[in-house]
Short mmCIF file of C-alpha atoms in Angstrom, two decimals:
data_model
loop_
_atom_site.label_atom_id
_atom_site.label_comp_id
_atom_site.label_asym_id
_atom_site.label_seq_id
_atom_site.Cartn_x
_atom_site.Cartn_y
_atom_site.Cartn_z
CA THR A 1 0.00 0.00 0.00
CA SER A 2 2.90 2.41 0.60
CA LEU A 3 3.99 2.10 -3.08
CA PHE A 4 0.53 2.02 -4.61
CA ALA A 5 -0.31 5.57 -3.52
CA LYS A 6 2.90 6.99 -5.04
CA MET A 7 2.12 5.42 -8.41
CA LYS A 8 -1.09 7.45 -8.89
CA LYS A 9 -1.06 10.50 -11.27
CA ASN A 10 -2.73 12.96 -8.95
CA PRO A 11 -0.39 14.78 -6.60
CA LEU A 12 -0.37 13.44 -3.08
CA THR A 13 0.60 15.05 0.14
CA GLU A 14 3.10 13.12 2.22
CA LEU A 15 3.08 13.32 5.99
CA SER A 16 5.48 11.83 8.46
CA VAL A 17 3.91 10.70 11.68
CA ILE A 18 6.36 9.24 14.19
CA MET A 19 8.68 7.44 11.78
CA ASN A 20 5.76 6.12 9.75
CA PRO A 21 5.16 8.13 6.52
CA LYS A 22 1.55 8.45 5.33
CA LEU A 23 0.15 9.72 2.03
CA ILE A 24 -3.15 11.62 1.99
CA LYS A 25 -5.27 12.55 -1.02
CA LEU A 26 -8.46 14.47 -1.43
CA GLU A 27 -11.01 12.27 -3.15
CA TYR A 28 -14.69 12.82 -3.90
CA CYS A 29 -15.71 11.39 -0.56
CA GLY A 30 -13.00 13.16 1.41
CA TYR A 31 -9.41 12.56 2.35
CA VAL A 32 -7.94 9.11 1.89
CA VAL A 33 -4.94 8.07 3.93
CA SER A 34 -2.64 5.49 2.36
CA GLY A 35 0.49 3.85 3.71
CA SER A 36 1.91 0.84 5.48
CA VAL A 37 0.21 -0.51 8.55
CA ASP A 38 2.10 -0.87 11.77
CA GLN A 39 2.76 -4.47 12.73
CA VAL A 40 1.53 -5.33 16.15
CA ALA A 41 4.00 -7.69 17.78
CA GLY A 42 2.52 -10.35 19.96
CA ASP A 43 2.92 -13.97 21.03
CA ARG A 44 1.12 -16.61 19.04
CA PHE A 45 -0.24 -19.75 20.60
CA HIS A 46 -1.19 -22.84 18.64
CA CYS A 47 -3.36 -25.41 20.34
CA GLY A 48 -4.84 -28.58 18.90
CA LEU A 49 -7.45 -30.67 20.68
CA ILE A 50 -8.69 -34.11 19.70
CA LEU A 51 -11.51 -35.86 21.47
CA ASP A 52 -11.76 -39.48 20.37
CA ASP A 53 -12.67 -42.40 22.61
CA ASP A 54 -11.74 -44.86 19.88
CA LEU A 55 -8.08 -43.86 20.23
CA ASN A 56 -8.06 -44.98 23.87
CA LYS A 57 -9.75 -48.22 22.93
CA THR A 58 -7.18 -48.88 20.22
CA LEU A 59 -4.29 -48.23 22.61
CA LYS A 60 -5.82 -50.53 25.22
CA HIS A 61 -6.27 -53.24 22.60
CA PHE A 62 -2.61 -52.86 21.60
CA TRP A 63 -1.40 -53.46 25.16
CA GLU A 64 -3.70 -56.45 25.53
CA ILE A 65 -2.19 -58.03 22.42
CA GLU A 66 1.37 -57.48 23.70
CA SER A 67 0.60 -58.94 27.14
CA VAL A 68 2.03 -62.37 27.97
CA ASP A 69 -0.32 -65.03 29.25
CA VAL A 70 1.44 -66.76 32.14
CA GLU A 71 -1.50 -68.88 33.15
CA CYS A 72 -0.61 -72.56 33.16
CA THR A 73 -3.32 -74.85 31.86
CA GLY A 74 -2.28 -78.43 32.44
CA ASN A 75 -4.20 -81.61 31.72
CA THR A 76 -4.13 -85.08 33.17
CA GLU A 77 -1.64 -86.49 30.65
CA GLU A 78 0.81 -83.65 31.27
CA SER A 79 0.64 -84.33 35.00
CA LEU A 80 1.23 -88.03 34.40
CA CYS A 81 4.27 -87.26 32.25
CA GLU A 82 5.74 -85.04 34.94
CA ASP A 83 5.08 -87.64 37.63
CA HIS A 84 6.62 -90.33 35.42
CA PHE A 85 9.80 -88.28 34.98
CA VAL A 86 10.12 -87.57 38.71
CA HIS A 87 9.88 -91.25 39.66
CA THR A 88 11.85 -92.89 36.83
CA HIS A 89 14.70 -90.58 35.84
CA LYS A 90 18.26 -91.09 37.05
CA ARG A 91 21.71 -89.75 36.33
CA TYR A 92 24.74 -91.84 35.49
CA LYS A 93 28.27 -91.17 36.70
CA ASP A 94 29.24 -89.74 33.31
CA GLY A 95 26.61 -87.02 33.76
CA ARG A 96 23.94 -88.38 31.40
CA TYR A 97 20.30 -88.27 32.46
CA VAL A 98 18.19 -91.33 31.69
CA VAL A 99 14.42 -91.69 31.85
CA SER A 100 12.18 -94.52 30.70
CA MET A 101 9.57 -93.99 28.01
CA ALA A 102 6.20 -92.72 29.20
CA LEU A 103 3.74 -95.17 27.65
CA SER A 104 0.04 -94.44 27.58
CA ARG A 105 -0.93 -98.09 27.12
CA ASP A 106 0.55 -101.57 27.40
CA PRO A 107 3.18 -102.12 24.66
CA SER A 108 1.78 -105.57 23.95
CA CYS A 109 -1.00 -103.87 21.96
CA SER A 110 1.46 -103.17 19.15
CA GLY A 111 1.98 -105.82 16.51
CA ASN A 112 4.95 -106.95 14.46
CA SER A 113 7.36 -104.20 13.45
CA LYS A 114 10.42 -106.23 12.52
CA ASP A 115 9.48 -106.95 8.91
CA MET A 116 9.08 -103.26 8.08
CA ALA A 117 12.40 -102.38 9.74
CA VAL A 118 14.24 -105.18 7.90
CA ARG A 119 12.85 -104.08 4.53
CA GLN A 120 13.94 -100.51 5.19
CA LEU A 121 17.43 -101.64 6.23
CA ASN A 122 17.81 -103.83 3.13
CA SER A 123 16.83 -100.85 1.00
CA LEU A 124 19.62 -98.82 2.59
CA TRP A 125 22.17 -101.57 2.00
CA LYS A 126 21.08 -101.83 -1.63
CA ARG A 127 21.66 -98.11 -2.01
CA GLY A 128 25.09 -98.53 -0.43
CA SER A 129 26.04 -101.14 -3.01
CA ARG A 130 25.60 -98.48 -5.71
CA ASP A 131 27.21 -95.57 -3.82
CA SER A 132 30.52 -96.23 -2.07
CA GLU A 133 30.57 -92.83 -0.33
CA TYR A 134 27.12 -93.41 1.13
CA LEU A 135 28.06 -96.93 2.27
CA SER A 136 31.15 -95.61 4.07
CA LEU A 137 29.19 -92.86 5.84
CA HIS A 138 26.39 -95.23 6.88
CA THR A 139 28.88 -97.77 8.22
CA ASP A 140 30.63 -95.03 10.21
CA PHE A 141 27.27 -93.99 11.65
CA LEU A 142 26.49 -97.52 12.87
CA ARG A 143 29.98 -97.94 14.32
CA GLU A 144 29.76 -94.60 16.14
CA TYR A 145 26.39 -95.48 17.72
CA GLU A 146 27.74 -98.85 18.78
CA ASP A 147 30.80 -97.23 20.40
CA LEU A 148 28.57 -94.73 22.23
CA GLY A 149 26.34 -97.52 23.53
CA HIS A 150 23.32 -96.24 21.63
CA LEU A 151 22.87 -99.58 19.87
CA GLU A 152 23.97 -103.17 20.34
CA ARG A 153 23.88 -106.30 18.24
CA VAL A 154 20.81 -108.43 18.93
CA VAL A 155 20.71 -112.20 18.77
CA GLU A 156 17.36 -113.26 17.30
CA SER A 157 16.95 -116.16 19.72
CA SER A 158 17.16 -113.75 22.69
CA GLU A 159 14.66 -111.18 21.43
CA PRO A 160 11.97 -110.18 23.96
CA PRO A 161 8.34 -111.06 23.16
CA THR A 162 7.30 -107.40 23.10
CA GLN A 163 9.50 -105.04 21.14
CA TYR A 164 9.40 -102.24 18.61
CA ASN A 165 11.86 -102.31 15.74
CA MET A 166 12.32 -98.70 14.68
CA PRO A 167 13.27 -98.25 11.02
CA HIS A 168 15.45 -95.39 9.89
CA HIS A 169 16.41 -93.58 6.73
CA ASP A 170 19.03 -90.96 5.99
CA PHE A 171 19.88 -88.01 3.79
CA LEU A 172 23.22 -87.64 2.05
CA ARG A 173 24.42 -84.03 1.99
CA PRO A 174 27.85 -83.90 0.29
CA ASP A 175 28.02 -80.09 0.48
CA LYS A 176 28.04 -80.11 4.31
CA LEU A 177 31.42 -79.84 6.03
CA THR A 178 30.54 -81.63 9.29
CA THR A 179 27.43 -83.84 9.04
CA LYS A 180 27.32 -85.20 5.51
CA LEU A 181 24.86 -87.96 6.46
CA ARG A 182 21.74 -87.06 8.44
CA VAL A 183 19.98 -90.07 9.96
CA VAL A 184 16.28 -89.96 10.87
CA PHE A 185 14.59 -92.59 13.03
CA ILE A 186 10.94 -93.26 12.12
CA ALA A 187 9.03 -93.81 15.36
CA SER A 188 5.77 -93.19 13.48
CA SER A 189 6.16 -96.36 11.40
CA PRO A 190 3.04 -98.51 12.08
CA THR A 191 3.12 -102.13 13.16
CA THR A 192 0.79 -104.87 11.91
CA THR A 193 -1.92 -103.63 14.30
CA GLY A 194 -1.71 -100.11 12.87
CA LEU A 195 -0.13 -98.66 16.02
CA SER A 196 3.32 -97.10 16.08
CA LEU A 197 5.61 -96.23 18.97
CA ASN A 198 4.45 -92.62 18.81
CA ASP A 199 0.83 -93.78 19.14
CA ILE A 200 1.39 -95.41 22.53
CA LEU A 201 3.60 -92.67 23.99
CA MET A 202 2.11 -89.98 26.21
CA LYS A 203 2.35 -86.48 24.80
CA GLY A 204 3.48 -84.04 27.45
CA ASP A 205 3.31 -80.28 27.21
CA VAL A 206 6.17 -78.11 25.95
CA ILE A 207 7.95 -77.14 29.17
CA GLU A 208 10.55 -74.76 27.75
CA GLU A 209 9.79 -71.26 29.02
CA VAL A 210 11.01 -69.42 25.93
CA PHE A 211 10.01 -65.94 27.14
CA GLN A 212 11.80 -66.28 30.49
CA THR A 213 14.86 -67.86 28.85
CA ILE A 214 15.25 -65.04 26.33
CA SER A 215 14.68 -62.42 29.04
CA ARG A 216 17.43 -63.87 31.23
CA PHE A 217 19.73 -64.23 28.22
CA ARG A 218 19.49 -60.51 27.43
CA ARG A 219 20.51 -59.48 30.95
CA HIS A 220 24.10 -60.66 30.57
CA LYS A 221 26.87 -58.71 28.90
CA PHE A 222 28.49 -61.85 27.50
CA ALA A 223 26.75 -65.06 26.44
CA PHE A 224 27.69 -68.32 24.74
CA THR A 225 25.64 -70.37 22.30
CA THR A 226 26.22 -73.95 21.25
CA ASP A 227 24.59 -76.87 19.45
CA ILE A 228 23.51 -79.92 21.44
CA GLN A 229 24.59 -83.12 19.74
CA LYS A 230 22.75 -86.42 20.31
CA CYS A 231 20.56 -85.01 23.08
CA ILE A 232 18.11 -87.91 22.73
CA GLY A 233 20.01 -90.65 20.97
CA ARG A 234 19.50 -93.66 23.15
CA SER A 235 16.27 -95.41 24.08
#
């Protein structure tokens, strides 16, 4: 506005009022004052308000999702498994813990399992006759388990009346540096009655407290990790 008045053709009268020049002009309706407007300094306050009950509900729902349920819900079979462990486990002088299998029914209900195990073993030997590397690795596996006491040679005349012959198969992994042959025991192989070893074993609950274990692990400045080898290799 201070420049606009000076650009008009008609002569204007300029006044100075306390360091703030004004231009006045006589128009049809009277005098018109033109010039810049003083800026009034003052503090500005910005305030935003939101009223929404759904936001509180969403936040509450978020915390409920993140909460950890520590309630233990056990059943009868889990209690039986725990009681079985307490009364049957023992520790050998070499530090190994031993516990008998927790069976849910009499093992005599299972039928013949030997024929299936023998057929599976013959299939592995046939594969070994075509692959010398596989045969060497499989032989080393059997020798290692025999040295560790995880298996022993059985005389057929001395076999017990009730037994479960567990077949096994393996995977050859030549690219691995340590375990080139991975052996898997098949406890789910059915007998002639349709029942397997897994079918007559009690199924206990998972007892590893993962949340507490990780929480304790994070408290230490230094920690070590390792792989457990042959944790359950003998039955």
